[in-house]
mmCIF file of C-alpha atoms in Angstrom:
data_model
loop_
_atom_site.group_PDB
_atom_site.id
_atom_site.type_symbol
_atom_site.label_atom_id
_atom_site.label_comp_id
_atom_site.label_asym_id
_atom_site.label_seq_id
_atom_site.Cartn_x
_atom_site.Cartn_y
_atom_site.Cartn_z
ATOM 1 C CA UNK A 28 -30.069 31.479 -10.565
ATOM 2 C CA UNK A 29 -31.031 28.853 -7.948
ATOM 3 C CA UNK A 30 -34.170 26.738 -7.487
ATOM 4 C CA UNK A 31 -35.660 24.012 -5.872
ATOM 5 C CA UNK A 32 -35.599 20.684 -7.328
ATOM 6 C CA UNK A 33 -37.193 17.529 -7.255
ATOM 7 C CA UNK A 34 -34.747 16.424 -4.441
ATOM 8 C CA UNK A 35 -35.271 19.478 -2.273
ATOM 9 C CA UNK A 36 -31.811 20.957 -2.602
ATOM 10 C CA UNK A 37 -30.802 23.452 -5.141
ATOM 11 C CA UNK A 38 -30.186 22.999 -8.511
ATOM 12 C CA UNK A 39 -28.349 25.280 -11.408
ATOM 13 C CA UNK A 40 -31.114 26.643 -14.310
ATOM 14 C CA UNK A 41 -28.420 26.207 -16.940
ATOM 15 C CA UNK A 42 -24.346 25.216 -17.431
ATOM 16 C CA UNK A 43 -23.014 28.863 -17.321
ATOM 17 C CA UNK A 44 -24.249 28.514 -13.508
ATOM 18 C CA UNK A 45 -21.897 26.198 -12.822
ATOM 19 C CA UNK A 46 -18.499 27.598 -11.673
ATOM 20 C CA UNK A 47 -15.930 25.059 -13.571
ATOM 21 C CA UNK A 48 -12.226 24.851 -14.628
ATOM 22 C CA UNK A 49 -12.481 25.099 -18.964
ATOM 23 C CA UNK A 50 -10.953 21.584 -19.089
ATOM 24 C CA UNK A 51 -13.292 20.398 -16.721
ATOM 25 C CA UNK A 52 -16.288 22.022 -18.285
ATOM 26 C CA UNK A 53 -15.180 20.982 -21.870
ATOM 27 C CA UNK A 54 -15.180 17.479 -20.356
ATOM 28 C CA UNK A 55 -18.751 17.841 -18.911
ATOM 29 C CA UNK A 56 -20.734 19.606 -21.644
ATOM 30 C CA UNK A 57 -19.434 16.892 -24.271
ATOM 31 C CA UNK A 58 -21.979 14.047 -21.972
ATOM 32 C CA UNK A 59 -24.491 17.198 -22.543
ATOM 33 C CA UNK A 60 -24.332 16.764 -26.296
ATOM 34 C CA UNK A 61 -23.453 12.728 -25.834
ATOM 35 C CA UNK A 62 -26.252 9.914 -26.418
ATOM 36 C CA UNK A 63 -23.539 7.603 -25.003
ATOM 37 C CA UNK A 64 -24.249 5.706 -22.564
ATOM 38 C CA UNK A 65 -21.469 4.741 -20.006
ATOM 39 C CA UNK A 66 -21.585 4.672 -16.489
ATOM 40 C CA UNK A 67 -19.831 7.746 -14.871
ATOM 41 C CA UNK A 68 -18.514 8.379 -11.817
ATOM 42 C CA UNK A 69 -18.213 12.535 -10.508
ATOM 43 C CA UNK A 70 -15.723 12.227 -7.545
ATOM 44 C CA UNK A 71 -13.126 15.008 -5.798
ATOM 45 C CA UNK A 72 -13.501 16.752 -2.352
ATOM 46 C CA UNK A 73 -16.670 17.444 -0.864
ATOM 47 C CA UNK A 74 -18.802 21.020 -2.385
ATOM 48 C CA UNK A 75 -17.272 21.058 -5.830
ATOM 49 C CA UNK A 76 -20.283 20.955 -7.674
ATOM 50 C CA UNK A 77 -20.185 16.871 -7.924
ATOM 51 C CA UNK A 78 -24.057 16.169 -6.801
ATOM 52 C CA UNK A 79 -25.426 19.941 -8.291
ATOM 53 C CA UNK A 80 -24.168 18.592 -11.636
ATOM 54 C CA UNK A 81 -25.146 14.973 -11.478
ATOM 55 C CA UNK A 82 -28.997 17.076 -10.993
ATOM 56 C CA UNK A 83 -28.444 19.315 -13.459
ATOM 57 C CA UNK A 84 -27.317 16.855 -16.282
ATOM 58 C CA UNK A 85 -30.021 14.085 -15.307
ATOM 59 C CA UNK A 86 -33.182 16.835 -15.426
ATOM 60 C CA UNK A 87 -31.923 18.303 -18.741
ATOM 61 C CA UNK A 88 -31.438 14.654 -20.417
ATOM 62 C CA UNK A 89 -33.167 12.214 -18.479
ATOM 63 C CA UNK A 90 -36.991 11.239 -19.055
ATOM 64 C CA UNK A 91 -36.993 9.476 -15.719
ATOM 65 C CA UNK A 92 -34.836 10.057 -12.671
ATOM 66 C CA UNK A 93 -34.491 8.209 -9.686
ATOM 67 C CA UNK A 94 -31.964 9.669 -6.925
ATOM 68 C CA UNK A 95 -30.394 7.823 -3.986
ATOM 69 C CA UNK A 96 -28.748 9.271 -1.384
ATOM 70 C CA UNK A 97 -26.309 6.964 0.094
ATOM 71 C CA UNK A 98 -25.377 8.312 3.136
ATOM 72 C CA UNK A 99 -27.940 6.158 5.465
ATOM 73 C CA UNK A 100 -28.008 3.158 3.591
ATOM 74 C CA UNK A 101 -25.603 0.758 5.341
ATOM 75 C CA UNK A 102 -28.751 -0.590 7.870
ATOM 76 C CA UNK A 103 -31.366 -0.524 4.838
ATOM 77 C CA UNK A 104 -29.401 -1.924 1.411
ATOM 78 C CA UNK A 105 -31.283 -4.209 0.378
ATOM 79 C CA UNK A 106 -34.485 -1.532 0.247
ATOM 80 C CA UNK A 107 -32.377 0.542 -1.453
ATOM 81 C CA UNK A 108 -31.674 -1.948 -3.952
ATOM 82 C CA UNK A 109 -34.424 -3.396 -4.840
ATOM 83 C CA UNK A 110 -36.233 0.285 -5.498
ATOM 84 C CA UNK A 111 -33.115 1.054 -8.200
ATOM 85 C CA UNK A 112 -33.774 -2.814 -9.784
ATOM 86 C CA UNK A 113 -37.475 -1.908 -10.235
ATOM 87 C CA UNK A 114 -36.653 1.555 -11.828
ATOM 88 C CA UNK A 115 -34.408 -0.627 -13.690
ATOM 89 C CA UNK A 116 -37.068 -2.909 -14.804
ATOM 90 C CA UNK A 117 -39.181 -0.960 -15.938
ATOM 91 C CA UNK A 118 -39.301 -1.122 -19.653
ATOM 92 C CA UNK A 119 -37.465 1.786 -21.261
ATOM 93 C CA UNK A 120 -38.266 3.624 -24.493
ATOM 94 C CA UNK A 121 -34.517 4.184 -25.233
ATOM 95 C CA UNK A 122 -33.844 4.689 -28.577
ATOM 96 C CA UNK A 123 -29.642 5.073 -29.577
ATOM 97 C CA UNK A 124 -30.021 8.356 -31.642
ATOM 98 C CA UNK A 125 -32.260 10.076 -28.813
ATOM 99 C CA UNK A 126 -31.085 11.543 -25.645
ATOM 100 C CA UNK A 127 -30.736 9.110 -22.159
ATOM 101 C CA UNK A 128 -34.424 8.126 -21.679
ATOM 102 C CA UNK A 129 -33.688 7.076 -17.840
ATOM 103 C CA UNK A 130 -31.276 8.284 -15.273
ATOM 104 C CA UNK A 131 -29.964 6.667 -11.492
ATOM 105 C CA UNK A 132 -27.828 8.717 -9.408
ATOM 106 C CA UNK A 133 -26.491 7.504 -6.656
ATOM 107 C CA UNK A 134 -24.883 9.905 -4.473
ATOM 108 C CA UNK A 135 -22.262 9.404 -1.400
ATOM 109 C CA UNK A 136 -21.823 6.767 -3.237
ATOM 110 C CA UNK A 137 -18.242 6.366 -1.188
ATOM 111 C CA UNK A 138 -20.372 5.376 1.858
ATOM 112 C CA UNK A 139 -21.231 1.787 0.697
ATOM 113 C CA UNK A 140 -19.281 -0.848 1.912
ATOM 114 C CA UNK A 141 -16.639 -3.055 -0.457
ATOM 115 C CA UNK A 142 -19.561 -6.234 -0.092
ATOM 116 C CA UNK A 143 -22.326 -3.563 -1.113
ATOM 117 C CA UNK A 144 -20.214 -1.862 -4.317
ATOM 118 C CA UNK A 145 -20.105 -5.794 -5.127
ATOM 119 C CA UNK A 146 -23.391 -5.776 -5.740
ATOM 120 C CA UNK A 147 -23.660 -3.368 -8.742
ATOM 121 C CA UNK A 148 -20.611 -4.961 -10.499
ATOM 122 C CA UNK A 149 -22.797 -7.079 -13.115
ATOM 123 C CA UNK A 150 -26.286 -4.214 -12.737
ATOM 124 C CA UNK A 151 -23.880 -1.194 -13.842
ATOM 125 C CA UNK A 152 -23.089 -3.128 -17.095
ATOM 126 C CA UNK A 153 -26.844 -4.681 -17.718
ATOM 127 C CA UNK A 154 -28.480 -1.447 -16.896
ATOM 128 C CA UNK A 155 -26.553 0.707 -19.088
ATOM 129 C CA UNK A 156 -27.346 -1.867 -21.713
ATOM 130 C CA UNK A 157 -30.999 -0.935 -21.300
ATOM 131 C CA UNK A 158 -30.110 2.449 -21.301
ATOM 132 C CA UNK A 159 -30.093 4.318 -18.244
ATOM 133 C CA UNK A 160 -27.262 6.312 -17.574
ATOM 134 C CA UNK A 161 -26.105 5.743 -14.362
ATOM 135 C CA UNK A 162 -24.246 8.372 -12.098
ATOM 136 C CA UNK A 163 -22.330 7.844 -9.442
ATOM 137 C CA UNK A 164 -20.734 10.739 -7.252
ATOM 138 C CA UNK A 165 -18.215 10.006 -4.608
ATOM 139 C CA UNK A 166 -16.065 12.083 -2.124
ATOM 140 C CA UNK A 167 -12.252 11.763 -2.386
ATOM 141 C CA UNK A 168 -8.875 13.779 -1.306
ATOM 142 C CA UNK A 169 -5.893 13.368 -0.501
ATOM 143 C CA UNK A 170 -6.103 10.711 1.862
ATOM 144 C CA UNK A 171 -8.536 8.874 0.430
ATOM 145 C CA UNK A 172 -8.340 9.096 -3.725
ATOM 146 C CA UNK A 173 -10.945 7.141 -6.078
ATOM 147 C CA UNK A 174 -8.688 4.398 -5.951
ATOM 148 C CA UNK A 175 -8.964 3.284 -2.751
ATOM 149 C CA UNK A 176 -12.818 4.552 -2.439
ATOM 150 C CA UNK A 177 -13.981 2.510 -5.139
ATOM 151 C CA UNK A 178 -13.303 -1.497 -5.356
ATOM 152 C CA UNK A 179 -11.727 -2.058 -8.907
ATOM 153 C CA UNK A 180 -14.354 -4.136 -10.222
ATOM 154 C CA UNK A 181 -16.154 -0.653 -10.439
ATOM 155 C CA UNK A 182 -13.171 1.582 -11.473
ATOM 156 C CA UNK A 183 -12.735 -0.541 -14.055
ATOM 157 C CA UNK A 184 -16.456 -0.151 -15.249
ATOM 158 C CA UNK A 185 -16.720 3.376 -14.604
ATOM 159 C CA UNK A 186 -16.077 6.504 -16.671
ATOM 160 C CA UNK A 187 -13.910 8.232 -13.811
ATOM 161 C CA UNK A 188 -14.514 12.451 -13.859
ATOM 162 C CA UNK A 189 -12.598 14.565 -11.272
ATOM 163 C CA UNK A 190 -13.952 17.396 -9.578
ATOM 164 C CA UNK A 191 -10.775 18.287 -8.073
ATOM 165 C CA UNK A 192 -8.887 21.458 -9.348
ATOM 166 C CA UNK A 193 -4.745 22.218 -7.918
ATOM 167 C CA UNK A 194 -3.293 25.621 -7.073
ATOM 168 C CA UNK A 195 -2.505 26.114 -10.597
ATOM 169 C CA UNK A 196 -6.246 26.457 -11.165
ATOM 170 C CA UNK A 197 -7.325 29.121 -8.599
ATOM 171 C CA UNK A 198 -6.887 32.190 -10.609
ATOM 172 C CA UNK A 199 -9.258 31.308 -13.277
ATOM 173 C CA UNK A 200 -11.983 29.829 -11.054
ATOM 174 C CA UNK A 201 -11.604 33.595 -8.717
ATOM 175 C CA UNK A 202 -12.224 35.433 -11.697
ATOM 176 C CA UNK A 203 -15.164 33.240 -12.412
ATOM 177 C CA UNK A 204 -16.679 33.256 -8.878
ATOM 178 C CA UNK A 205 -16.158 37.379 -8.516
ATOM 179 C CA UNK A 206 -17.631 37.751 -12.125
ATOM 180 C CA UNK A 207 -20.777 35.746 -11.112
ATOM 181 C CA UNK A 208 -20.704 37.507 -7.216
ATOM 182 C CA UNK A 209 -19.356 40.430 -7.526
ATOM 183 C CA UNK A 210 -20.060 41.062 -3.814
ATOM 184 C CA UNK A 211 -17.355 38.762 -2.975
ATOM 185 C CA UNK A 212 -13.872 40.059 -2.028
ATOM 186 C CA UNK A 213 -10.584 38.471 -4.030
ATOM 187 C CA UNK A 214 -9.776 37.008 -0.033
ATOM 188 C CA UNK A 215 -12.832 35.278 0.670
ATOM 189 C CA UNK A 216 -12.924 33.768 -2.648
ATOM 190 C CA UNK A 217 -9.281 32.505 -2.045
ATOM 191 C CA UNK A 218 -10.176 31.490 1.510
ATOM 192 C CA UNK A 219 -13.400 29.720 0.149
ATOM 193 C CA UNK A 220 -12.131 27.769 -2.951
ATOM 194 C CA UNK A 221 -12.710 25.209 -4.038
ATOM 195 C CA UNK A 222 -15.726 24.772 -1.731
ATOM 196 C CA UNK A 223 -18.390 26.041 -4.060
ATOM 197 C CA UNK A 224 -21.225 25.138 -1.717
ATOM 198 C CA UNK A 225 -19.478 27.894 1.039
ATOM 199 C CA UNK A 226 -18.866 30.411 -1.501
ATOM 200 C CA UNK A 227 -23.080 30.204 -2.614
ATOM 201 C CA UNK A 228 -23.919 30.347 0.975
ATOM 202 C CA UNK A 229 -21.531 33.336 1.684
ATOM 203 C CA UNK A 230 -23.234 35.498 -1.145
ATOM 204 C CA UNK A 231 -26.404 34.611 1.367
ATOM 205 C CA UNK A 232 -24.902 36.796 3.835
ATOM 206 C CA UNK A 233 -24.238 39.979 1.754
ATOM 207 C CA UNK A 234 -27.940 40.438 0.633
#
């Protein structure tokens, strides 16, 4: 089911991998089918299939990929920067009836500072006109929701997808998870949701 990417983490082989709500899953395979671009944002709590996704959709769609992990990047921007404007520079062979011909995802995105968001306000908009789909995943909760992790210049530009799922959603997502790992007992699942990352490395264990 698993296998190593291009980022050296694991990435889903297809959609029915991924262990998602119906709405949510409705919502994400229509940007499968899409040649939209419009810059989207994947936020909710941390190991809910945010970055796996943001993978998954750029290798299937994207000609070129450039990933940035921004969880180091407060001492080193600027390099940082200037490595996504020369991906974004490079001249594109997007065409509007094909599929997204280049792809930047910038994960942890949450980690940047207010002053370094500022900096993509005016690239997010120029760079989707070239056509790279841009893809931005952020953690949120309770305490700190998309609204006050993201400065509004950027909500604003954004196409905002949550992650999160609510009590109300648990009993569809545990049939999915003990249909996919049947080794799993109906109380770990319950104690492991919605942490998707735990529940893969838990199946580890019963092999």
């Amino acid at each position: 089911m698993y296998e190593q990417d291009l980022w050296g983490g694991s990435v889903m082989n297809k959609f029915d991998d991924f262990i998602f709500t119906k709405a949510l899953s409705n919502q994400l395979e229509w940007w499968l089918k899409t040649t939209t671009i419009s810059p989207l944002c994947f936020y909710g709590n941390p190991g809910n299939g945010k970055t796996s996704f943001a993978k998954f959709i750029s290798q299937t769609k994207g000609d070129s990929v450039l990933y940035e992990d921004c969880n180091e990047v407060k001492s080193s921007f600027k390099q940082m920067f200037d490595r996504i404007s020369s991906f974004a520079r490079t001249i594109s062979l997007f065409e509007e009836d094909k599929a997204w011909s280049k792809v930047l995802v910038l994960d942890e995105f949450h980690n940047l500072t207010e002053l370094q968001m500022n900096y993509f306000k005016v690239p997010f908009e120029e760079w989707s006109d070239l056509g790279i789909q841009i893809i931005v995943c952020c953690n949120t909760g309770r305490r700190l929701p998309i609204e006050s992790t993201l400065i509004p210049a950027l909500i604003s530009r954004l196409e905002l997808i949550s992650f999160d799922t609510d009590i109300n959603d648990r009993s569809e997502l545990t049939t999915k998870v003990l249909s996919k790992f049947p080794q799993l007992d109906k109380h770990t699942v319950h104690r492991l949701l919605p942490d998707y990352r735990k529940i893969v490395k838990s199946t580890k264990l019963y092999r």
